[in-house]
XYZ file of C-alpha atoms in Angstrom:
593
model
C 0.000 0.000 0.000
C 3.138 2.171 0.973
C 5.047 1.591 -2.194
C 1.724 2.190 -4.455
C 0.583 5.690 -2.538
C 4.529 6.411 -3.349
C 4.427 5.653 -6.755
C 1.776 8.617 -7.310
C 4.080 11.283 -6.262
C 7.506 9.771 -6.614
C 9.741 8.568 -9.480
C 10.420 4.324 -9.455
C 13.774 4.915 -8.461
C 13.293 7.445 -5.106
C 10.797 4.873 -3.670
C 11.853 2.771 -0.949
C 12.905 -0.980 -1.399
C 11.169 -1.856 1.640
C 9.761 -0.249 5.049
C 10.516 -0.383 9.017
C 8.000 -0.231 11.257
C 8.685 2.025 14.038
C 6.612 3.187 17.005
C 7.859 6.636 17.448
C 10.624 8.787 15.462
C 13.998 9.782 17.434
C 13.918 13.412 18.014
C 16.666 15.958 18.860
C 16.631 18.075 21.528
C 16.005 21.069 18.759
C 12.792 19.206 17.684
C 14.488 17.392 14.543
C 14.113 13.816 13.517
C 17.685 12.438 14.733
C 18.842 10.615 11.818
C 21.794 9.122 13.464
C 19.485 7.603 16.262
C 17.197 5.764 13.297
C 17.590 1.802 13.535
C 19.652 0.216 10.752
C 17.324 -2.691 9.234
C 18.193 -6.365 10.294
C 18.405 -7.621 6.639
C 18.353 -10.934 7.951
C 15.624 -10.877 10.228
C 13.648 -9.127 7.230
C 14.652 -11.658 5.292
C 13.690 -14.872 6.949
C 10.324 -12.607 8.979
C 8.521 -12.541 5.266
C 6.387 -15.562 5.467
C 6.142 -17.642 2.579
C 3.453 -16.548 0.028
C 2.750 -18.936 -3.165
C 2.645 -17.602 -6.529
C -1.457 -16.745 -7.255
C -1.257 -16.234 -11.025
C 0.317 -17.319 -13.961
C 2.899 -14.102 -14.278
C 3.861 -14.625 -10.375
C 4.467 -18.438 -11.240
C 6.924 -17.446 -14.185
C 8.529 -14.630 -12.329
C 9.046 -16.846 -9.230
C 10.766 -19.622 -12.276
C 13.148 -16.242 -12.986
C 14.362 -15.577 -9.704
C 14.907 -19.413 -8.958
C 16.998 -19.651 -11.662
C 18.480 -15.992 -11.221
C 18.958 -16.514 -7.160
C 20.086 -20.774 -7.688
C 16.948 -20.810 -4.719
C 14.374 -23.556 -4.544
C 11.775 -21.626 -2.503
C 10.748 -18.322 -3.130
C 7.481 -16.399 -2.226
C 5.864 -13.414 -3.588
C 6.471 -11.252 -0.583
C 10.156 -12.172 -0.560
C 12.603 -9.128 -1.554
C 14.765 -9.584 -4.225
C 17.774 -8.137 -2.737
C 17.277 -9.616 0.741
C 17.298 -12.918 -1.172
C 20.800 -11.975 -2.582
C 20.072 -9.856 -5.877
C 22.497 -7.539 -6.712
C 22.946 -5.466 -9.633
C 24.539 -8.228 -12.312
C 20.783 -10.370 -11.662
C 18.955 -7.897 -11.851
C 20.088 -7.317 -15.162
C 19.901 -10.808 -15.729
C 15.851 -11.030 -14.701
C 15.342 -8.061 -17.322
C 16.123 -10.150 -20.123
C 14.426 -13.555 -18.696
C 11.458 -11.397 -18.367
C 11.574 -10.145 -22.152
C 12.570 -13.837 -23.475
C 9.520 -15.576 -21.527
C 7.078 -12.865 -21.056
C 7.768 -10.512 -24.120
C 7.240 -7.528 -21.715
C 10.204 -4.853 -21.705
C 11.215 -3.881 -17.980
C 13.442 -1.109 -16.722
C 16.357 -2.257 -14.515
C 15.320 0.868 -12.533
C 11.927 -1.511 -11.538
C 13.836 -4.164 -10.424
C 14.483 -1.781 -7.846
C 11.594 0.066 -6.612
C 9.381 -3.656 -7.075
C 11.744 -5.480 -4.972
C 9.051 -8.382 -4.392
C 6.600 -10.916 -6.905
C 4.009 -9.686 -6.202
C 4.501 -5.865 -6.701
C 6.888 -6.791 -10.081
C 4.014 -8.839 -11.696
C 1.378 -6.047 -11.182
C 4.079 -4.160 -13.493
C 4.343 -6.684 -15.995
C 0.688 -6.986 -16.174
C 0.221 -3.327 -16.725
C 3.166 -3.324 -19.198
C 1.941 -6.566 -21.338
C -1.489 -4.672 -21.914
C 0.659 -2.006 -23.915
C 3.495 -4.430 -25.472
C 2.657 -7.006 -27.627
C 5.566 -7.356 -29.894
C 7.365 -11.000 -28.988
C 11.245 -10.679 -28.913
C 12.581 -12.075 -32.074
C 15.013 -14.216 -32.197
C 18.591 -12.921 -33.978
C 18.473 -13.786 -37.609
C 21.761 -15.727 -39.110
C 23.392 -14.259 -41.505
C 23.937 -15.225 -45.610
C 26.982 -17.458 -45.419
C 30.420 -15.462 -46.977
C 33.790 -15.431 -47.219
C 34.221 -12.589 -44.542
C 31.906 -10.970 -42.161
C 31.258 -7.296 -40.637
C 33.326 -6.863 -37.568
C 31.240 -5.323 -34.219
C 32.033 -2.210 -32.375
C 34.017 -3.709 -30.091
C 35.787 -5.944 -32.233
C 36.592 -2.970 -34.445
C 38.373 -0.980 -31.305
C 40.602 -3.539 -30.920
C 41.435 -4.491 -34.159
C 42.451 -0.977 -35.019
C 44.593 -0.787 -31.924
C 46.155 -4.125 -32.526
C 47.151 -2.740 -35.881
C 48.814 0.682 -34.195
C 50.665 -1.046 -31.495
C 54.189 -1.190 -31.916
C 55.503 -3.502 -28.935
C 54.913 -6.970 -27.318
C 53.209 -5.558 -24.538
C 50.546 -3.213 -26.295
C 49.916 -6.268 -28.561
C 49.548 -8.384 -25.364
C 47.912 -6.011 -23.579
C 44.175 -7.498 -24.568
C 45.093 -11.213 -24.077
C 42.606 -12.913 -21.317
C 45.107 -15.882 -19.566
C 43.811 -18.233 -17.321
C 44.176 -21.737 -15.846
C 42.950 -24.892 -15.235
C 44.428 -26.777 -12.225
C 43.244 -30.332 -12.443
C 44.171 -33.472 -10.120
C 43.289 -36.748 -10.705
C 43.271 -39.203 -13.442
C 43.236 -37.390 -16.660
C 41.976 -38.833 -19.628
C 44.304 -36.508 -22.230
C 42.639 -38.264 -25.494
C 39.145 -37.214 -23.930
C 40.460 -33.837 -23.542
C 41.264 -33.345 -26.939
C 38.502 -34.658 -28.200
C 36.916 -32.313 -26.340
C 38.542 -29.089 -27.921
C 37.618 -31.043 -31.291
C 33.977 -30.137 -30.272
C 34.399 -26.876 -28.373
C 36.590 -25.770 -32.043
C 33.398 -27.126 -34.098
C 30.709 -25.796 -32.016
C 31.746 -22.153 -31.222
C 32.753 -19.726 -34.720
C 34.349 -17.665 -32.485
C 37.240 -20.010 -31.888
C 37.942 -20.044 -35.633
C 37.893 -16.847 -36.497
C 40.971 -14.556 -37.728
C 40.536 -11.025 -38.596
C 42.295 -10.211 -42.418
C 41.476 -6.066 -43.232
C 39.369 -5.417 -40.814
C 37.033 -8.470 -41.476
C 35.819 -11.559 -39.641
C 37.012 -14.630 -41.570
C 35.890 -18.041 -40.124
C 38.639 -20.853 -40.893
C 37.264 -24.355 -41.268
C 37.500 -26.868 -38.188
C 40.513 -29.233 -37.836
C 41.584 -32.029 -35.467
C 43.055 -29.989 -32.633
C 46.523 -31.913 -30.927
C 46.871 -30.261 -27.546
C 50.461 -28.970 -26.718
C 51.724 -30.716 -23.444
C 55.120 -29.773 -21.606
C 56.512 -32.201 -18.581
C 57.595 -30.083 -15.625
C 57.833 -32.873 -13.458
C 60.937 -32.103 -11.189
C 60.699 -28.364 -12.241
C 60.669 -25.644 -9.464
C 58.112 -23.585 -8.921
C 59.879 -20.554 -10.316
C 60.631 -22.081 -13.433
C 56.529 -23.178 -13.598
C 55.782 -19.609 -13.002
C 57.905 -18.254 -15.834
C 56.136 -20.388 -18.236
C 52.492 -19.596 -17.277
C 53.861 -16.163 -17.349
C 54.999 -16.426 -20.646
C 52.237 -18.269 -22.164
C 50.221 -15.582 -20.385
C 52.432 -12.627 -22.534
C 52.547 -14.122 -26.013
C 51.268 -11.863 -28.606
C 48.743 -12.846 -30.751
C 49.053 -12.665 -34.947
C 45.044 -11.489 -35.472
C 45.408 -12.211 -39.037
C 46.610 -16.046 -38.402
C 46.834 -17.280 -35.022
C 44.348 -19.510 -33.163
C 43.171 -16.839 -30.551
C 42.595 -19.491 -28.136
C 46.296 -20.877 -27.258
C 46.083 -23.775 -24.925
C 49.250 -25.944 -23.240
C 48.897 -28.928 -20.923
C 51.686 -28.392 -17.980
C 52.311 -31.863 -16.415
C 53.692 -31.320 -12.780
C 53.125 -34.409 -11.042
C 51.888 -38.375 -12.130
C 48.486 -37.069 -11.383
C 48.214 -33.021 -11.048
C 48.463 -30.900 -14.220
C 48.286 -27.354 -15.175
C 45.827 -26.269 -18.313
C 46.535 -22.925 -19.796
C 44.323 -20.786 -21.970
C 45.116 -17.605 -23.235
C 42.615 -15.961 -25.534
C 42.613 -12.597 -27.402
C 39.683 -10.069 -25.944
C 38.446 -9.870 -29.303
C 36.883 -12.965 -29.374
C 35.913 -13.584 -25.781
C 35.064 -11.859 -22.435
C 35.316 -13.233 -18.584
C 31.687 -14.648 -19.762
C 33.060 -16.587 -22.560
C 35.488 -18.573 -20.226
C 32.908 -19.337 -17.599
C 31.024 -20.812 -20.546
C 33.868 -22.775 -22.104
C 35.110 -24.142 -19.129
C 31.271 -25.367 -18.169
C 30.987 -26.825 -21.656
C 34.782 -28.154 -21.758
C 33.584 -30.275 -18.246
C 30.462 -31.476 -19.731
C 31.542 -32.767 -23.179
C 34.380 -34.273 -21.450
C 31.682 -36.006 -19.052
C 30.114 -37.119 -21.798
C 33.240 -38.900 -23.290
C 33.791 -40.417 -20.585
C 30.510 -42.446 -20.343
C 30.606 -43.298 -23.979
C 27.848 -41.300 -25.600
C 27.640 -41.201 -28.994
C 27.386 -37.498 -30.226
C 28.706 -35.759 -26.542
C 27.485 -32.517 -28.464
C 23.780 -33.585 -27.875
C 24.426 -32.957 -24.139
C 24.799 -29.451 -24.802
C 21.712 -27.075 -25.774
C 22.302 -26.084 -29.841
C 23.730 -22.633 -30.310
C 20.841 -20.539 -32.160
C 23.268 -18.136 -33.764
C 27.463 -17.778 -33.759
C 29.237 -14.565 -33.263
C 29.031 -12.874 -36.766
C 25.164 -13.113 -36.346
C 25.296 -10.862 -33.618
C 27.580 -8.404 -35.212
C 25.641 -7.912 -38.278
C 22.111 -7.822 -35.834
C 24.172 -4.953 -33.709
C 25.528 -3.089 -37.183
C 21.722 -2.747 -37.862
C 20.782 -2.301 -34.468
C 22.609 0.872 -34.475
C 20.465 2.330 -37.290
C 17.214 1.817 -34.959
C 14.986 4.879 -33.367
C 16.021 2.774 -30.436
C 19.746 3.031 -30.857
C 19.146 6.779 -31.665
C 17.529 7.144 -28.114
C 20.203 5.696 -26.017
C 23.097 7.766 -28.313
C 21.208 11.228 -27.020
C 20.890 10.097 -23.573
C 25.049 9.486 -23.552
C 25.672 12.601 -24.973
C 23.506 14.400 -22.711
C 25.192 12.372 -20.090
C 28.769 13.050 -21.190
C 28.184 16.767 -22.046
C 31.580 18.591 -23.110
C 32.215 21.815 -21.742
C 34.560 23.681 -24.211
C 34.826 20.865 -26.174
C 36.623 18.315 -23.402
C 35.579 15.999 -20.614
C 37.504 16.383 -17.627
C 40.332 14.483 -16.795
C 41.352 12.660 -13.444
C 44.856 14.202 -12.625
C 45.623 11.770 -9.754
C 48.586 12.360 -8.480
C 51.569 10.459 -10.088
C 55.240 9.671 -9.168
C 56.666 9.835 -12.688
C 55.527 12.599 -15.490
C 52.833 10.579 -18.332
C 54.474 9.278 -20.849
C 53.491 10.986 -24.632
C 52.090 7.762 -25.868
C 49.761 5.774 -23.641
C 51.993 2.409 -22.419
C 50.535 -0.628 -20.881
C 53.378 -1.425 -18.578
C 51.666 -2.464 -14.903
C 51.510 -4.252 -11.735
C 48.724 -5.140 -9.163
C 48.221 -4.871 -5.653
C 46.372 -7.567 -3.779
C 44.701 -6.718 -0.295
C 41.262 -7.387 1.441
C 38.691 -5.366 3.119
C 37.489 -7.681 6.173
C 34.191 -9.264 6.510
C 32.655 -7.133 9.193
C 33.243 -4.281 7.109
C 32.060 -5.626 3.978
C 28.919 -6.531 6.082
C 28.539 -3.112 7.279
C 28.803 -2.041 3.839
C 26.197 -4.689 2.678
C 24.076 -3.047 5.569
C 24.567 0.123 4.344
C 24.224 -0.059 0.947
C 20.292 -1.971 1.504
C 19.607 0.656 3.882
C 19.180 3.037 0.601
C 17.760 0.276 -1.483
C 21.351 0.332 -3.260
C 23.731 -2.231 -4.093
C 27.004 -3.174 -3.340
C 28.504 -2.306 -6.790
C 26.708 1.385 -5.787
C 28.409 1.132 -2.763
C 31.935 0.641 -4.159
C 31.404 2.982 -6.764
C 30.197 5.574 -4.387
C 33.753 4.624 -2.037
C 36.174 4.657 -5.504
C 34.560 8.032 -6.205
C 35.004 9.598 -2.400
C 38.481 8.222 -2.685
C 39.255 9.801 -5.869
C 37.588 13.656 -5.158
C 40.062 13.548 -2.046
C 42.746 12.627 -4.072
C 42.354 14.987 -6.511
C 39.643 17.510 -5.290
C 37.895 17.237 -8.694
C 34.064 17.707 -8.535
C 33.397 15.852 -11.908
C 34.711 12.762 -12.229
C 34.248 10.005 -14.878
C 35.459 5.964 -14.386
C 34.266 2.822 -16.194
C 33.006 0.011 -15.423
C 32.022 -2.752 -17.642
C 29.129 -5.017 -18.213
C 28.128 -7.898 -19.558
C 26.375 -6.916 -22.911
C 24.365 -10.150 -23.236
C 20.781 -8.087 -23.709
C 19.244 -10.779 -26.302
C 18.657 -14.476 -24.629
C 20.044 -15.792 -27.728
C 23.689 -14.797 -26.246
C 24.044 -15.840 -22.816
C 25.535 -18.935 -23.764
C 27.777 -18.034 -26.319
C 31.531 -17.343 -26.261
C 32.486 -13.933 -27.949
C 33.608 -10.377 -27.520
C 30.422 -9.192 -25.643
C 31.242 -6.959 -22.943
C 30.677 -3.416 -23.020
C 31.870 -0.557 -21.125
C 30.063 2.025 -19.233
C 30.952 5.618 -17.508
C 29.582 6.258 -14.742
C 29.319 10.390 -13.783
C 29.270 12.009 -11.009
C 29.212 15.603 -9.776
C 30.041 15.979 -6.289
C 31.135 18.683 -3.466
C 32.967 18.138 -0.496
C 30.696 19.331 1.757
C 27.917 16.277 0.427
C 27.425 13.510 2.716
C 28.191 9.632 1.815
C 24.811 9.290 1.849
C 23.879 11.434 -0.549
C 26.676 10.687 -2.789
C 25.053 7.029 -2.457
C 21.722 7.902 -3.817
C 23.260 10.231 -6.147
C 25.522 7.091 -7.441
C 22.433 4.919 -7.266
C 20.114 7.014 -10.091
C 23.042 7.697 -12.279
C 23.895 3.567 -12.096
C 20.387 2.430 -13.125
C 20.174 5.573 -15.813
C 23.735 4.025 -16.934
C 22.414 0.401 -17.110
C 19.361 0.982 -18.633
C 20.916 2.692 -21.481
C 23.680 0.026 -21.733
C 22.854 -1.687 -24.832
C 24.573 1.480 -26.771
C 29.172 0.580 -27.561
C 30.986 2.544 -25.641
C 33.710 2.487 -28.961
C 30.883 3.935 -31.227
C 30.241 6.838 -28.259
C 34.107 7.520 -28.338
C 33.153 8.305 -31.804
C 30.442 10.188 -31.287
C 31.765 12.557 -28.685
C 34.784 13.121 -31.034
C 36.899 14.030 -28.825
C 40.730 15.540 -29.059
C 42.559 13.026 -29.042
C 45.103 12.468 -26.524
C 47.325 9.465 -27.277
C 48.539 9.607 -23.686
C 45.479 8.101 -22.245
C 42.579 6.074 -22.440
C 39.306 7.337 -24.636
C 36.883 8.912 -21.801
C 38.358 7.799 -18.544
C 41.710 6.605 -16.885
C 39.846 4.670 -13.767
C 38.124 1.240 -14.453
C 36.018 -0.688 -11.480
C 35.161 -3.865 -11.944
C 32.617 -6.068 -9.438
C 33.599 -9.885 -9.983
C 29.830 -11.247 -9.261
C 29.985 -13.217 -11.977
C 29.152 -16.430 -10.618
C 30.369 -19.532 -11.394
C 28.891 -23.019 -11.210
C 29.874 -25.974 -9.651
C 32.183 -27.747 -12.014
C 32.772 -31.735 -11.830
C 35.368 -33.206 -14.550
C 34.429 -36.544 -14.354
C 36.468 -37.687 -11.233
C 39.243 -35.663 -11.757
C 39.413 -32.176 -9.376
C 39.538 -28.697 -11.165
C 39.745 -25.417 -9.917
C 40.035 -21.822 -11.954
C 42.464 -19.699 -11.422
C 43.373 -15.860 -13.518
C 46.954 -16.089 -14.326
C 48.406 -12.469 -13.664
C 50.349 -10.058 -16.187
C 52.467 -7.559 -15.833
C 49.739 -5.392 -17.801
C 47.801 -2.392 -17.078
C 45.196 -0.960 -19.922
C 44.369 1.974 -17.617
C 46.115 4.514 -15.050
C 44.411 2.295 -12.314
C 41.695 0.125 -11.895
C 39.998 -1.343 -9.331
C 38.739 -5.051 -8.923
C 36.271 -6.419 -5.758
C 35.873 -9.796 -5.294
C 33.319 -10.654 -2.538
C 34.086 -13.667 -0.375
C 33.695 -15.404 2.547
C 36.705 -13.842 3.848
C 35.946 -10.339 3.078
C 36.068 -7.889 0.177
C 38.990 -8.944 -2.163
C 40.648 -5.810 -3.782
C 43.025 -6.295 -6.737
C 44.795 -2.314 -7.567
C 46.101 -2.711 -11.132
C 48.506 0.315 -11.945
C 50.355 1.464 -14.614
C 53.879 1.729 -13.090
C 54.657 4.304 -15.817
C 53.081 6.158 -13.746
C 52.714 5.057 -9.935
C 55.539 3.471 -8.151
C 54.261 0.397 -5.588
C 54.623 2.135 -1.963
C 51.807 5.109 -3.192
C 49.543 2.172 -4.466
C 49.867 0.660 -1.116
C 49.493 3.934 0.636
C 46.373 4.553 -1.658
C 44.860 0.677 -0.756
C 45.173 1.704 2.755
C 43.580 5.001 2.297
C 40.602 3.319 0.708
C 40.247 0.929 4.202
C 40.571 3.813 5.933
C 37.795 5.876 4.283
C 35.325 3.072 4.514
C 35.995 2.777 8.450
C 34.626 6.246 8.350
C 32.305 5.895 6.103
C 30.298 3.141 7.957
C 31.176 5.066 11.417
C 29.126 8.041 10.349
C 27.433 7.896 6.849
C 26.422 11.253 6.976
C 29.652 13.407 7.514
C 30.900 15.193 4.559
C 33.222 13.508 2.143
C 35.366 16.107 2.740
C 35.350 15.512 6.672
C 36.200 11.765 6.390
C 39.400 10.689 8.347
C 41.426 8.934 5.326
C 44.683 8.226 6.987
C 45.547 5.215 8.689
C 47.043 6.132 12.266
C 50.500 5.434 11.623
C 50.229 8.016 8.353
C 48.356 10.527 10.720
C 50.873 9.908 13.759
C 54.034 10.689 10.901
C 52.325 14.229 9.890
C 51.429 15.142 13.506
């Protein structure tokens, strides 16, 4: 009743995500509501209070199949809030496009959010499907050729393979990783399995000949395997490093490299390295799911171990040309004005971050970099949590709302722009393909000194869902659009990336043999500095990646305790000024006093 009066009066995003009930309001001795005396909400106990309501309708029965699958939960009622139930940002962007595939009803992210529950997100789709009765089409396949149209994306990096001049700008966009696997390994399966993977996915075939997509026929794949049996772990670390660095030929290389590593009778090392233009962190979560089950299927002798995998609908150049024409769409058009309203130029430039660096920037833009590892602990990434749901906000708002604090006292800028990217799966037809995908998003935000994190965290939260909404448009075609000065000392738009790692991962069985994923590191850095938050068990895992052209290690240290520091007093008082917030550690503040 709350939320509906609220949505008379009040846009989606301002209205609450859900309600406390309290018997009187906390007054100061002035006569003011005492903010700082309001209870934070148990999100637990509001959690497991809502009773369990069954779906009572056909659209509550479907949406309650969405957020099963979405939230990996068995049991969920109509009353039960989305967020409380684990939702974050990442699913709900994921129950937007379940909703168009099985209900044919176009939802705003921003809904997600203010119809937190079932039952208030089916009266929605309801009221939307009596005005929307165009089904989703599926993405047509293209006339077969000899070459295809690149994407956006695709055509960003393909241009700045072709302008790089060393081994590490033409590494700079490989995507390492590896497989540790213990057991008994069946290496015959296994390549029998890249066999399949190689026929089933375009992707893995493709080379890219004057700026063109050109698909190269399927042939028996012969794994490369290396015994470091007896080798030190040194000497194993220089090779996955290695593998890790070597550059790809986009005109003739496989852009999936793979080498068995062989350390003990039973415990071996897979590598992959891929090239970013044809895959994203998506596209090895999906190989590596489909690499287990095909080799499953070996295993126990079936016949066509394809048949145990769902049939791709379309392959990458598909969605290219569907995008290309995309683009030309009243749709398309939409989403280009909102950017450029968003990213505004005043005097023809968008402001950019000077953080404070230890060696002058370099004329050309180098990819030279390092990363810090640290963790924020688990009772402050609860508090966070807390905080964050307190404002019907997520964590990624949360973090982005932090990153930005962090950067205005750095810098005392008032504008500032960072990226962050996302998955850019908007059609069903691509969530279980492998391909260049991801898209990038900036994030703006004005802010004063004098604001309070809370504000700055509602602030972040409307920009966010404006930004996600309106993600569908490439970020490389909006570099073009803006066209900007160019500066070949930095990166198009922005010099900060942040980066939430929620995307989750599946249980993975390989038969009887044990596997776990792991990112191999490089010594790379595509931007001035980017952040990375893992969240764990453990706490908040924080990965600084730097360019060490610019930053030497003791300020990136200096600046990952900083950001700990900030938080502490950031969850002790939400509403002081981001300009009043202690930021220095007490040694630090002990050394100026």
């Amino acid at each position: 009743i709350l939320r509906s009066f609220l949505g008379n009066t009040l846009p989606d995003y301002m209205i609450p995500s859900y309600f406390v009930a309290m018997e009187s309001m906390p007054m100061t001795s002035s006569g003011k509501v005492d903010r700082k005396a309001l209870p934070a909400p148990d999100m637990a106990q509001l959690a497991s209070d809502t009773a369990y309501v069954a779906p009572r309708n056909a659209v509550e029965n479907q949406l309650v199949e969405i957020w099963q699958q979405v939230l990996g939960r068995d049991q969920i009622g109509v009353e039960d809030n989305f967020f409380n139930l684990g939702g974050h940002s990442l699913r709900a962007i994921r129950v937007v496009s379940l909703i168009r595939q099985a209900l044919s009803v176009e939802i705003r992210l921003s809904e997600i959010f203010a119809n937190p529950t079932i039952a208030a997100l089916a009266e929605r789709v309801i009221a939307e499907s009596k005005l929307n009765f165009k089904t989703l089409a599926s993405i047509p396949r293209v006339t077969e050729s000899t070459d295809y149209a690149l994407s956006n994306a695709q055509r960003r990096l393909w241009v700045i393979d072709q302008m790089s001049e060393t081994a590490e700008a033409h590494a700079a966009y490989n995507m390492p990783a590896a497989l540790r696997l213990r057991g008994d390994l069946d290496i015959a399966a296994l390549e029998r399995v890249f066999d399949l993977l190689f026929a089933r996915h375009e992707s893995l075939r493709t080379r890219f000949r004057e700026g063109r997509q050109v698909i190269v026929p399927a042939t028996p794949y012969q794994l490369q395997q290396r015994d470091c049996r007896g080798l030190s772990t040194e000497a194993i670390n220089t090779l996955v490093k290695t593998h890790a660095l070597r550059a790809f030929d986009l005109a003739n290389d496989s852009l999936l490299q793979l080498e068995l590593l062989q350390l003990e009778a039973d415990a071996y090392l897979l590598l992959f390295n891929m090239h970013h233009i044809i895959s994203d962190g998506w596209s090895i979560n999906v190989l590596v799911r489909e690499m287990t089950t095909l080799y499953d299927a070996i295993k126990q002798g079936v016949e066509q171990p394809l048949s145990a995998l769902p049939a791709l609908k379309i392959q990458y150049k598909d969605y290219a040309a569907w995008q290309n024409e995309l683009l030309e769409s009243e749709a398309a058009e939409t989403m280009r004005t909102f950017w450029l309203n968003q990213l505004n130029k005043e005097d023809g430039m968008l402001p950019t971050l000077e953080l404070p660096s230890d060696f002058a920037r370099p004329a050309n833009k180098t990819y030279n970099g390092a990363t810090l590892n640290t963790i924020i602990p688990a009772k402050a990434l609860e508090g966070l949590n807390t905080l964050c749901q307190t404002h019907g906000a997520t964590l990624f708002m949360g973090i982005t709302a932090l990153v930005k604090s962090l950067l205005y006292r750095y810098t005392g800028q008032e504008d500032i722009l960072i990226g962050t990217p996302v998955a850019g799966r908007v059609h069903p037809d691509l969530h279980d393909q492998i391909g260049f995908y991801i898209n990038t998003v900036v994030l703006r935000n004005r802010l004063r000194g004098e604001d309070s994190f809370e504000t700055l965290l509602n602030t972040v939260k409307i920009n966010t869902l404006a930004a996600f909404e309106h993600e569908s448009y490439p970020f490389d075609r909006l570099v073009e659009d803006l066209d900007l000065p160019r500066d070949l000392s930095r990166s198009a738009v922005f010099d900060v990336l942040l980066v939430l790692q929620n995307n989750e991962q599946s249980e993975l069985r390989f038969g009887d043999v044990d596997l776990s994923i792991e990112v191999a590191e490089t010594s790379g850095s595509k931007f001035d500095l980017s952040f990375s938050f893992t969240e764990t068990s453990e706490g908040l895992l924080v990965g600084l990646t730097y360019n060490t052209d610019l930053f030497k290690a003791d300020r990136i240290v200096r600046l990952a305790e900083h950001l700990q520091t900030l938080l502490g007093s950031v969850l002790l008082n939400p509403t002081a000024s981001i300009g009043g917030l202690n930021l220095l550690p007490a040694a630090e503040k002990q050394q100026l006093l």
